mmCIF file of C-alpha atoms and ligand atoms in Angstrom:
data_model
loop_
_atom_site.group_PDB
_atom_site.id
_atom_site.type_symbol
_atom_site.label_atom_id
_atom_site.label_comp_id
_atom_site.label_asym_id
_atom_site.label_seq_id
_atom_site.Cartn_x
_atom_site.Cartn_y
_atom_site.Cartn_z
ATOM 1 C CA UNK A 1 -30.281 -13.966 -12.442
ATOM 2 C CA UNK A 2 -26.754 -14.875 -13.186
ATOM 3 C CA UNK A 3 -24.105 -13.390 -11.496
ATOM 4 C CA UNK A 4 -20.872 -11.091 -12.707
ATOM 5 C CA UNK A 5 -17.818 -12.831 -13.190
ATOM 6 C CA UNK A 6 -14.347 -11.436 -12.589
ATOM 7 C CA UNK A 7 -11.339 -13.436 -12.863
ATOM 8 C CA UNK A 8 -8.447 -11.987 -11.473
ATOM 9 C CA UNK A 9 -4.828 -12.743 -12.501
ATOM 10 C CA UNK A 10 -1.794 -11.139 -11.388
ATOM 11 C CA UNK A 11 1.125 -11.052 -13.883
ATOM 12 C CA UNK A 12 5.278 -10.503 -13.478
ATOM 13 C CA UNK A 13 6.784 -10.925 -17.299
ATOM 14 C CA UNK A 14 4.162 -13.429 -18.279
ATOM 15 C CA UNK A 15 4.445 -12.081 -22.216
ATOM 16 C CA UNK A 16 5.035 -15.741 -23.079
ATOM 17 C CA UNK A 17 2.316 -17.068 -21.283
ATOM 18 C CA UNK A 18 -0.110 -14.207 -21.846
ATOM 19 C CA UNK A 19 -1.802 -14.715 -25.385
ATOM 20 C CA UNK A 20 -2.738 -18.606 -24.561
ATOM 21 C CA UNK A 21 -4.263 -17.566 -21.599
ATOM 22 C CA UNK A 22 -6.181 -14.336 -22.743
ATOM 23 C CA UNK A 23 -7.732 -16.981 -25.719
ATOM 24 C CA UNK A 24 -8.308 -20.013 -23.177
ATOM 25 C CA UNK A 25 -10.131 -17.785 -20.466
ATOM 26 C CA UNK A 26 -11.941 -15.799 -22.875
ATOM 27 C CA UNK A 27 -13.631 -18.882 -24.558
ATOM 28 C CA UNK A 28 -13.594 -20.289 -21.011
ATOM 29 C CA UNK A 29 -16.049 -16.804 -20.430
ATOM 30 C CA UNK A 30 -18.174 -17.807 -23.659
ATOM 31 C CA UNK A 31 -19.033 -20.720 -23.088
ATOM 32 C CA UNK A 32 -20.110 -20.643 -19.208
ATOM 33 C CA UNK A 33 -22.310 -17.333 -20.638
ATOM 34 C CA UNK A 34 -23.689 -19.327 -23.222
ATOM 35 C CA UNK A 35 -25.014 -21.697 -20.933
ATOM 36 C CA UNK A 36 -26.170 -18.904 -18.512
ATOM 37 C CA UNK A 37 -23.840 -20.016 -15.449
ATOM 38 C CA UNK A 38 -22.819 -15.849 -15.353
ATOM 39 C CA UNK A 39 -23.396 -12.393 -17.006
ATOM 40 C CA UNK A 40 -22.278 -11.235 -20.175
ATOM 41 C CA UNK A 41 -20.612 -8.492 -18.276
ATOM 42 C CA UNK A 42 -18.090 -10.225 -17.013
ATOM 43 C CA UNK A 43 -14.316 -10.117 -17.771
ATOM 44 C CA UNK A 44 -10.598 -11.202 -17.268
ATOM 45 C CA UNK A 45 -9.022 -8.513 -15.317
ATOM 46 C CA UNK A 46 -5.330 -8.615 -15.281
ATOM 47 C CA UNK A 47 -2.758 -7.064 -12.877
ATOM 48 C CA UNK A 48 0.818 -6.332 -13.932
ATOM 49 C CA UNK A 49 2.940 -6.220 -11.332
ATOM 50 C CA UNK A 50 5.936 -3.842 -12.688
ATOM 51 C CA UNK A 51 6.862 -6.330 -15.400
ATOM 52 C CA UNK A 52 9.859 -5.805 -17.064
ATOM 53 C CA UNK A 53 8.847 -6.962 -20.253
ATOM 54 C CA UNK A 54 5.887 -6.408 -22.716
ATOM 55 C CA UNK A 55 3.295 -7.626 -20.459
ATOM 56 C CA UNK A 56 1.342 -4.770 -19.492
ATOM 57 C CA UNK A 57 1.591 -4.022 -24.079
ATOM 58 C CA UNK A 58 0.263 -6.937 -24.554
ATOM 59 C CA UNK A 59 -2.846 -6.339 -21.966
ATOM 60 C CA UNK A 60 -3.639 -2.880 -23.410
ATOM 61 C CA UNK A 61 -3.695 -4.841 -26.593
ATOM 62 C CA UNK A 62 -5.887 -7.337 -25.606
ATOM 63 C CA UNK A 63 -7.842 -4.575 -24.232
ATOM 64 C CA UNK A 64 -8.597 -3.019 -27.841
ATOM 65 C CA UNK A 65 -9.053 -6.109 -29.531
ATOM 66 C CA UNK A 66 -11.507 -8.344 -26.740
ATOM 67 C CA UNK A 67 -14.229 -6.987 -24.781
ATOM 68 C CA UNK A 68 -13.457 -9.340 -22.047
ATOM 69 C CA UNK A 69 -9.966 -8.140 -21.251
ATOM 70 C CA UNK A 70 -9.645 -5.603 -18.741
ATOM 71 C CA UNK A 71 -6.509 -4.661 -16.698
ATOM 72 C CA UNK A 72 -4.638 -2.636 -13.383
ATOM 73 C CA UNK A 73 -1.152 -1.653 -13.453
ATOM 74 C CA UNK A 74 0.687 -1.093 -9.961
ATOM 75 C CA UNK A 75 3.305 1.349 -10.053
ATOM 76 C CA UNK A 76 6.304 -1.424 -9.908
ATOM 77 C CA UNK A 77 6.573 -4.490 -8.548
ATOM 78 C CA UNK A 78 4.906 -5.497 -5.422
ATOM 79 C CA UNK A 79 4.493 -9.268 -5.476
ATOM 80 C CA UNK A 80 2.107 -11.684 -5.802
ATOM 81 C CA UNK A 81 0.111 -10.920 -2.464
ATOM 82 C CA UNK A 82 0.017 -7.510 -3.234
ATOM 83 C CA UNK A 83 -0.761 -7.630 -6.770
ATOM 84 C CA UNK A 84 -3.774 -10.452 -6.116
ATOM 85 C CA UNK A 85 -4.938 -8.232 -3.665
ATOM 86 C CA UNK A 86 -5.160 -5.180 -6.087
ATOM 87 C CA UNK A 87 -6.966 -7.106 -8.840
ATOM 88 C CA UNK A 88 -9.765 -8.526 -5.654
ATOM 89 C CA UNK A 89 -9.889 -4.586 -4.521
ATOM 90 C CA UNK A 90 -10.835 -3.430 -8.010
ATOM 91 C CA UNK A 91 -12.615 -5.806 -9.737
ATOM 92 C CA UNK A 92 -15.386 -6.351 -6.436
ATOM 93 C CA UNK A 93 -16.645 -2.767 -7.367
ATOM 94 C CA UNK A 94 -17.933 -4.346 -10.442
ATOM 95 C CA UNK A 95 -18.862 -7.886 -9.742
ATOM 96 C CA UNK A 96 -20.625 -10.179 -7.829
ATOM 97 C CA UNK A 97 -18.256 -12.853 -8.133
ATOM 98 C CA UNK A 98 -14.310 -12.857 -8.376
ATOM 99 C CA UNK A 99 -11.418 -15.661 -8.960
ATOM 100 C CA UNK A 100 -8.514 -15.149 -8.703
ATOM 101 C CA UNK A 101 -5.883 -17.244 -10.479
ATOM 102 C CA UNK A 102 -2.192 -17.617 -11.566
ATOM 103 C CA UNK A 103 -1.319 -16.124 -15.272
ATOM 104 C CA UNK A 104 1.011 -19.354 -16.336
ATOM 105 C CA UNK A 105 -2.337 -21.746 -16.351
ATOM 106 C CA UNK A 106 -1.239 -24.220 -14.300
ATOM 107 C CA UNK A 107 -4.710 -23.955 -12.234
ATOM 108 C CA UNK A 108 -7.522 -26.476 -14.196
ATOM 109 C CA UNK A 109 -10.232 -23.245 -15.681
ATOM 110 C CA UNK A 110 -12.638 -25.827 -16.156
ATOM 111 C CA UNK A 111 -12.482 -26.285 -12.365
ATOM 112 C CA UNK A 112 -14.762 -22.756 -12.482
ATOM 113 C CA UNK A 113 -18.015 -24.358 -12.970
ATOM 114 C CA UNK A 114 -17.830 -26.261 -9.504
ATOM 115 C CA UNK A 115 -16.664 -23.236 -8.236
ATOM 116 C CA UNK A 116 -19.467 -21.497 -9.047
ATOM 117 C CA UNK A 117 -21.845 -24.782 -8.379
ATOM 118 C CA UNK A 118 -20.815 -24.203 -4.887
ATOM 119 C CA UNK A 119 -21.178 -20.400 -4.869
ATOM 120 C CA UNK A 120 -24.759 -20.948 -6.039
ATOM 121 C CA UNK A 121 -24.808 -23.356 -3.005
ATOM 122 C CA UNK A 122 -24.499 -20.332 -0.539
ATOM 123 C CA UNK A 123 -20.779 -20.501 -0.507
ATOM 124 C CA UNK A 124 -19.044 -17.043 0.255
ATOM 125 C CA UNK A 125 -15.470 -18.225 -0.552
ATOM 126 C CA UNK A 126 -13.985 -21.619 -2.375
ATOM 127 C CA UNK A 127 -10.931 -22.723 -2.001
ATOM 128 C CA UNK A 128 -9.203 -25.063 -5.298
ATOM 129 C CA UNK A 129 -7.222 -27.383 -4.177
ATOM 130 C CA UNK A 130 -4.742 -29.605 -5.602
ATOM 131 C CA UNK A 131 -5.638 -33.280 -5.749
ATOM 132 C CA UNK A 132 -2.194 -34.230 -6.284
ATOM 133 C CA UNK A 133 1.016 -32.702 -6.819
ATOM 134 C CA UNK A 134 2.410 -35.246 -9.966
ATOM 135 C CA UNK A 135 3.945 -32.169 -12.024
ATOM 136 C CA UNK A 136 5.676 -30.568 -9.185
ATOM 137 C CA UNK A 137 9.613 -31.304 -8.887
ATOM 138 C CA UNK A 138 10.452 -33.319 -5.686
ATOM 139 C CA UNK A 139 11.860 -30.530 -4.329
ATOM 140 C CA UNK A 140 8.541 -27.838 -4.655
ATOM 141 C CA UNK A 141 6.611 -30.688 -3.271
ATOM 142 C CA UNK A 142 8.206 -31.396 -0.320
ATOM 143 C CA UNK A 143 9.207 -28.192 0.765
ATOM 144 C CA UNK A 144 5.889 -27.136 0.473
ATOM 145 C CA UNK A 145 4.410 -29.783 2.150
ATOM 146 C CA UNK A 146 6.523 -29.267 4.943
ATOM 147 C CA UNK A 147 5.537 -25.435 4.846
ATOM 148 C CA UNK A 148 1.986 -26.336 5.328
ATOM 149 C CA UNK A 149 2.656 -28.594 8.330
ATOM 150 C CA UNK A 150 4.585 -25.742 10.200
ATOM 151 C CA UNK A 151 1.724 -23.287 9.764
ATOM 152 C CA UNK A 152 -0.496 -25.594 10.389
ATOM 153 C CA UNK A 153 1.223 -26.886 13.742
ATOM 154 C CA UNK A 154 1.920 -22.774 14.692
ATOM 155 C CA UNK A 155 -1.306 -22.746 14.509
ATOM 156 C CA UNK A 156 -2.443 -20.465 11.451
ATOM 157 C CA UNK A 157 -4.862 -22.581 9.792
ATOM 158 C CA UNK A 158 -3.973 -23.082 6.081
ATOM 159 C CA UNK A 159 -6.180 -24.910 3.860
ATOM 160 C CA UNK A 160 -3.791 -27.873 2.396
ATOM 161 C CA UNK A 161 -3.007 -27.841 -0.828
ATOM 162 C CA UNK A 162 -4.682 -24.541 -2.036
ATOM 163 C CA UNK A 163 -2.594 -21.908 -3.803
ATOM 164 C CA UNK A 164 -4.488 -18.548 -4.964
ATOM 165 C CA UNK A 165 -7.167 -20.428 -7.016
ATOM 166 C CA UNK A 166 -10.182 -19.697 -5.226
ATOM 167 C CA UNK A 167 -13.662 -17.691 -5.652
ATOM 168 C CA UNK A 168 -14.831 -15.044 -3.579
ATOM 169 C CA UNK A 169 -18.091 -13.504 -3.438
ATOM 170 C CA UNK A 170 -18.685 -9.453 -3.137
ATOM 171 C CA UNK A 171 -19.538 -9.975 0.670
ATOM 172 C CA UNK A 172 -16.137 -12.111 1.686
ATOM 173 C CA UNK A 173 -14.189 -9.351 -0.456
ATOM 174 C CA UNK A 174 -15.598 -6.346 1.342
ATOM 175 C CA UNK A 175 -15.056 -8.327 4.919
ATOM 176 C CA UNK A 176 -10.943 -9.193 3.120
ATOM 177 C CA UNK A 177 -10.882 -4.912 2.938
ATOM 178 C CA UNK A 178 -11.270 -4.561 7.105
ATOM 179 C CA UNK A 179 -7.774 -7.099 7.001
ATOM 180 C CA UNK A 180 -5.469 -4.328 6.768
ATOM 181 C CA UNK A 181 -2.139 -5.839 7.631
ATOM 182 C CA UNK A 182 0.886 -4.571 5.644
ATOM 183 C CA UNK A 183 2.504 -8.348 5.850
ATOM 184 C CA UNK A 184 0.220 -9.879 3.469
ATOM 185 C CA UNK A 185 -0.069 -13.403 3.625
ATOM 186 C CA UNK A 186 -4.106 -13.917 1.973
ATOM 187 C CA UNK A 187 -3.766 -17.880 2.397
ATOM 188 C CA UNK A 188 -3.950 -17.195 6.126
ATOM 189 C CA UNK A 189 -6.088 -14.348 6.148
ATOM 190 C CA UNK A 190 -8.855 -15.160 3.969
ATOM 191 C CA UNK A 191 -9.918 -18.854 6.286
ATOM 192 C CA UNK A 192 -10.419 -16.048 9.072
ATOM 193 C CA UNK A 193 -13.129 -14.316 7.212
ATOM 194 C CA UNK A 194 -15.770 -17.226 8.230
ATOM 195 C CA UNK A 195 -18.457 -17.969 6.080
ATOM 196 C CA UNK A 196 -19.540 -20.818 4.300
ATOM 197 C CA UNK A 197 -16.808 -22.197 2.202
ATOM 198 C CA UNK A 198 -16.076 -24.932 0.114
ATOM 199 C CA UNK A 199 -13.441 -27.271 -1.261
ATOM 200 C CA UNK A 200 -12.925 -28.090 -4.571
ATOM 201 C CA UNK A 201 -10.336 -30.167 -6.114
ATOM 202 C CA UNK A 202 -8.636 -30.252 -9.135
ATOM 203 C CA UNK A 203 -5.402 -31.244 -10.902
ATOM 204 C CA UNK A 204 -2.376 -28.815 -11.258
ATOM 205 C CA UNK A 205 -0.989 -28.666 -14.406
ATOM 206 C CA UNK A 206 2.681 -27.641 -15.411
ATOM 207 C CA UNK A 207 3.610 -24.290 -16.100
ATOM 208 C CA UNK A 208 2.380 -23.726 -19.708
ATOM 209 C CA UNK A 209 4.858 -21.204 -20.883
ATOM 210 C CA UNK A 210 8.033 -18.887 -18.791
ATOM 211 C CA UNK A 211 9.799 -19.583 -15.954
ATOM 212 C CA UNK A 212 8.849 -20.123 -12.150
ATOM 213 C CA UNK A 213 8.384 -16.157 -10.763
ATOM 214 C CA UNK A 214 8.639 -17.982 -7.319
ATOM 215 C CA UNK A 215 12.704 -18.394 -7.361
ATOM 216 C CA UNK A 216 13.796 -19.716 -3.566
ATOM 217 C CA UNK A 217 14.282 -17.074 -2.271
ATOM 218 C CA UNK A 218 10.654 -15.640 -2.692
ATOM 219 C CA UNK A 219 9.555 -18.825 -1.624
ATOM 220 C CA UNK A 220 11.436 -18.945 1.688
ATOM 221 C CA UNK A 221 10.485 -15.297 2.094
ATOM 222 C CA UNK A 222 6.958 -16.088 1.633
ATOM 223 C CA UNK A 223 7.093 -18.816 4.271
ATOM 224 C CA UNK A 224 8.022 -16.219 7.215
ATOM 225 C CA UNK A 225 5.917 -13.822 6.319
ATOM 226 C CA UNK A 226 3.264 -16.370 6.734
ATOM 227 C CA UNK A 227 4.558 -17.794 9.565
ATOM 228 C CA UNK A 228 5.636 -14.716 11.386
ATOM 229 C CA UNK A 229 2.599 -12.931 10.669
ATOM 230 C CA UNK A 230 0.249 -16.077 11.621
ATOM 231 C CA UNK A 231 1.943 -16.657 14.676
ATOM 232 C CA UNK A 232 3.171 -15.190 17.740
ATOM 233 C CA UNK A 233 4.636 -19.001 18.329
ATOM 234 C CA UNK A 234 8.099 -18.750 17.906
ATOM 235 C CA UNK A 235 8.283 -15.718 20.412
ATOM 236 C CA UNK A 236 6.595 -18.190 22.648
ATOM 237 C CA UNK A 237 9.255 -20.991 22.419
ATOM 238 C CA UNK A 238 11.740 -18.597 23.464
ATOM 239 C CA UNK A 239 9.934 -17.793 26.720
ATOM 240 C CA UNK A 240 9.683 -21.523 27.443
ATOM 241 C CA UNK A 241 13.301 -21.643 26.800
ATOM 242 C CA UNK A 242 14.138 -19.376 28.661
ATOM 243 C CA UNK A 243 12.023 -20.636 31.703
ATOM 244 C CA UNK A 244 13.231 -24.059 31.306
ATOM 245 C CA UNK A 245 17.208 -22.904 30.987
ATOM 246 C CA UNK A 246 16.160 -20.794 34.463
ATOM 247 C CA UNK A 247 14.613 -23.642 36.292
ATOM 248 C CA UNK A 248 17.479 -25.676 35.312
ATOM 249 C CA UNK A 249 20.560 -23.605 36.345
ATOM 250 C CA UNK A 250 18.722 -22.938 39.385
ATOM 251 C CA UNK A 251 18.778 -26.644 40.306
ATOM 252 C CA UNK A 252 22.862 -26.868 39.000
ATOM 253 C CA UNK A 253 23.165 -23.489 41.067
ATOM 254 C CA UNK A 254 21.912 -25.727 44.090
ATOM 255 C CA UNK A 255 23.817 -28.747 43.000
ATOM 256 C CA UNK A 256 27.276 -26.467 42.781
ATOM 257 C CA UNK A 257 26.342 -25.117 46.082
ATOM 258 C CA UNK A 258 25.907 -28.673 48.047
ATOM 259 C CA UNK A 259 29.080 -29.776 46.002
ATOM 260 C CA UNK A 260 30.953 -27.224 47.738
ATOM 261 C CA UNK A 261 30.109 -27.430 51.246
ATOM 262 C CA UNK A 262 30.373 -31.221 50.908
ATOM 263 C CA UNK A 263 33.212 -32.452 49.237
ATOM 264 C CA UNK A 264 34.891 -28.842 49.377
ATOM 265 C CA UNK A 265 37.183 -30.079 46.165
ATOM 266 C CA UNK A 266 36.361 -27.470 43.054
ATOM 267 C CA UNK A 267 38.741 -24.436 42.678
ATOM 268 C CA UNK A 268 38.215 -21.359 44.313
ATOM 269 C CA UNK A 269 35.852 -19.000 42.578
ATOM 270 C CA UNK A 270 34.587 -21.583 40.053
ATOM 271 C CA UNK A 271 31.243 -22.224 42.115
ATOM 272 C CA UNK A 272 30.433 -18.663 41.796
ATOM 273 C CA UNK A 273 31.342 -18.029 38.191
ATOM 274 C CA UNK A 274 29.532 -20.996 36.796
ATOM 275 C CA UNK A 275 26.277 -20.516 38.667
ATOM 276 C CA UNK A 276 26.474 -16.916 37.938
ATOM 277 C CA UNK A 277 26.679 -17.671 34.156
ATOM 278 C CA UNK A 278 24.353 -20.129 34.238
ATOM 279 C CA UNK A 279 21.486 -18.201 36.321
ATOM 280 C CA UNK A 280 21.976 -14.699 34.724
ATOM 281 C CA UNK A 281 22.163 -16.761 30.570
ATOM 282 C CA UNK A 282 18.678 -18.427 31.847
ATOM 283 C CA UNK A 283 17.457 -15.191 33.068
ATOM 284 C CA UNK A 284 18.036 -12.880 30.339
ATOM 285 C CA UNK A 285 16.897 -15.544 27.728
ATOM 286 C CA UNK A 286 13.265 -15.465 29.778
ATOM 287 C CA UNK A 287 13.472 -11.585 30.087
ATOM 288 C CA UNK A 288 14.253 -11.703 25.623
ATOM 289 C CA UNK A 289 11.087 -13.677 25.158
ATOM 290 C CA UNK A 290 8.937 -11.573 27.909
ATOM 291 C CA UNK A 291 9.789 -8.587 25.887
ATOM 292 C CA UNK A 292 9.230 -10.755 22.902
ATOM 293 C CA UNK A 293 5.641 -11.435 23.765
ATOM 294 C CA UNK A 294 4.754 -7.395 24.411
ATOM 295 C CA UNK A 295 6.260 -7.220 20.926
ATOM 296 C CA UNK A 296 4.349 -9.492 19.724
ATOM 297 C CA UNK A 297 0.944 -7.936 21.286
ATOM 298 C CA UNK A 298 2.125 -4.512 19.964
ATOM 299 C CA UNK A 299 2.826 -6.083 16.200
ATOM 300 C CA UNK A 300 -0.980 -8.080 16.378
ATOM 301 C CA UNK A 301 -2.283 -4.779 17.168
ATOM 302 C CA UNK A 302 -0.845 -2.686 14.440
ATOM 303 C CA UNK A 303 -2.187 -4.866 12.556
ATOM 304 C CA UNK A 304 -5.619 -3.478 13.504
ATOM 305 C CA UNK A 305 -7.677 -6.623 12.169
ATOM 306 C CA UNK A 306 -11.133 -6.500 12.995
ATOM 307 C CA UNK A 307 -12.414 -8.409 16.266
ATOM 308 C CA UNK A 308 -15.406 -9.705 14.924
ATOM 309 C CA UNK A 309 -17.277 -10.079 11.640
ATOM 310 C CA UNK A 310 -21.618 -9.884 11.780
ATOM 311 C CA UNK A 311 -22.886 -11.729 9.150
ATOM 312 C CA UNK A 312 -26.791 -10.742 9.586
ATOM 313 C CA UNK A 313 -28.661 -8.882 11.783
ATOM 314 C CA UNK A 314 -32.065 -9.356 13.206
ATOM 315 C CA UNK A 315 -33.748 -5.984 12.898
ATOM 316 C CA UNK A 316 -36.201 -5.013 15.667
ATOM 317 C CA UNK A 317 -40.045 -4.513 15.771
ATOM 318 C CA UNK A 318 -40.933 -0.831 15.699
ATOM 319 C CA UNK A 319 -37.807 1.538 15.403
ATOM 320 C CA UNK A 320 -37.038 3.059 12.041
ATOM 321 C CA UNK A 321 -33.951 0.461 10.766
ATOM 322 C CA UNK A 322 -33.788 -1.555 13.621
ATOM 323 C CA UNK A 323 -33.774 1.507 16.359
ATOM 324 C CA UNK A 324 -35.976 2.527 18.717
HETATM 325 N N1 UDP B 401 3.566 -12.996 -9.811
HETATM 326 C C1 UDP B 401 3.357 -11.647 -9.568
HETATM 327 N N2 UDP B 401 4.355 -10.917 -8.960
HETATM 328 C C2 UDP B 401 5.548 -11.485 -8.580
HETATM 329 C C3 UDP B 401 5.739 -12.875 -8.808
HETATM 330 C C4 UDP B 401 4.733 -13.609 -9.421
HETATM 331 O O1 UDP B 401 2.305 -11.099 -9.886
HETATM 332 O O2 UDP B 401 6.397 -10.768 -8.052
HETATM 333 C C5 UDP B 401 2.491 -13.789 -10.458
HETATM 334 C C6 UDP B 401 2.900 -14.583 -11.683
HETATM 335 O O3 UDP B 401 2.848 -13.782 -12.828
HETATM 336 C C7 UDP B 401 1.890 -15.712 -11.697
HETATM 337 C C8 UDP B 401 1.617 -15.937 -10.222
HETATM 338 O O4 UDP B 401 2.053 -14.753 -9.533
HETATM 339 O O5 UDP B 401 0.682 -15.342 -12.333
HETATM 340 C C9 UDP B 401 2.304 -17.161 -9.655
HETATM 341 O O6 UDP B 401 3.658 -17.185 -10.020
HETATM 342 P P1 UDP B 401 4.380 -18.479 -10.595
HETATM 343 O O7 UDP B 401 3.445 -19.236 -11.473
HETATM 344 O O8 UDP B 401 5.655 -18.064 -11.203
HETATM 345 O O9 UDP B 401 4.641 -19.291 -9.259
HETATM 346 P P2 UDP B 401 4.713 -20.899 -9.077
HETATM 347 O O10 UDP B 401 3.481 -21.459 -9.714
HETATM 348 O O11 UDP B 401 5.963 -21.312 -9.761
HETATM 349 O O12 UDP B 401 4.734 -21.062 -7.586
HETATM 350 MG MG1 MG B 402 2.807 -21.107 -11.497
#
């Protein structure tokens, strides 16, 4: 039996963008229901993110006129992570299957048949990624491949070169609820889910109407939150820093020492003062990043992740569901 599509696609004053892709994903719908690859039931669900312009108009319109649009407004504007996250929330209540892509139709739709090819493979989540980044200016590309290699070295493991195109069955969605971190960063939190998962690649297209809603500054602020909340890393360097600034005014503290027995020629006081400085600046960096690292304990707790996932059970012989 097929399966129930949703494709989820979060919008910030997309107006421009919004009729080409409401007729392109709606045929895109047809057809793949025509040739049985999912239900009839299945829709376009859109989430407006506090737009400031007609976007969230033009949905309800949509709405009236085509059975396949459906749509979720947030209160104002939340962001991308939060809005995506919305749109995965609602639509798994009512279907089997969701993606979730950007409004601006830069992500390859046709790329949705593999996607589900793979799901039908036994594939809980799959991740589209880029196969090149041609369109991109030299500046997008290269800051975000250097983005990827610091999360990647800081250990939070990214898949390269996917954005937010990706399918995710019912099962991966309800595990992505238990996640229930405040600092959303789904690019890192979704790879922990487990599963069987899949690449699959496509080509990214430009932008095919409005601006960028990723100016700089979201885009640097992005980058922390996934590297602060992938990572307790950083906190880490600063105890090593600390330990290594410690170890090493302890040997000057000996040197200044043995220079001033010996050759008995620095001014009077100076010994003192600069091993003083030097001992107590090494000591209180290593005391920072001690405290750093209970911070960072407290902050992955908070976060109250789960600890582990069970993906089946074997039910016992005998007891009534499993229990004796
Ligand atoms: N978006 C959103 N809320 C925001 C910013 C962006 O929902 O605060 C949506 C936007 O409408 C688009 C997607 O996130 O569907 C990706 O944004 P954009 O295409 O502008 O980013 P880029 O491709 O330039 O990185
Ligand atoms: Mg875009």
């Amino acid at each position: 039996m097929s399966k129930i599509l949703y494709v989820v696609v979060p919008c910030y004053n997309e107006e421009e963008v919004l009729e080409l892709t409401t007729n392109k994903l709606t045929e895109k719908l047809k057809n793949m229901i025509k040739d049985g690859i999912i239900d009839k039931e299945s829709k376009i669900m859109y989430v407006n993110d506090g737009s400031k312009d007609k976007t969230w108009e033009l949905i309800e319109k949509y709405n009236k006129e085509n059975k396949f649009v459906t749509g979720v407004c947030l209160s104002r504007n939340r962001g991308h992570q939060n809005a995506l996250l919305a749109g995965l929330m609602t639509a798994k209540e009512y279907a089997d299957i969701v993606i979730s892509m950007d409004a601006d139709l830069q992500d390859d739709i046709d790329a949705m048949d593999k996607f589900i090819e793979e799901y039908n493979n036994g594939c809980d989540i799959v991740y589209g990624v880029r196969s090149s980044r041609e369109k991109d200016t030299w500046f997008k590309k290269n800051t975000a491949l250097a983005f990827y290699k610091i999360m990647n070295k800081l250990g939070a493991e990214v898949v390269y070169n996917h954005a937010d195109y990706r399918l995710m069955s019912k099962r991966a969605l309800n595990e992505l609820e238990n996640y229930e971190e405040v600092n959303l960063f789904l690019r890192g939190i979704i790879p922990l889910i487990g599963f069987k998962t899949a690449n699959v690649e496509y080509v990214r297209a430009e932008r095919a109407a409005g601006e960028s809603k990723y100016p700089l500054k979201k885009m640097i602020n992005f980058a922390i939150e996934g590297i602060l909340s992938f990572s307790v890393k950083p906190i880490r360097i600063i105890t090593s820093t600390g330990f290594c600034i410690s170890a090493l005014s302890f040997i000057y503290l000996i040197y200044v020492i043995i220079s001033h027995i010996v050759n008995n020629a620095t001014e009077p006081g100076w010994t003192t003062i600069i091993a003083l400085i030097c001992l107590f600046g090494g000591f209180q960096i290593l005391c920072i990043g001690i405290i750093g690292e209970y911070i960072g304990k407290i902050y992955s707790e908070t976060k109250r992740r789960p600890r582990f996932i069970i993906e089946k059970t074997i039910l016992q012989d005998g007891g009534k569901d499993g229990k004796k």
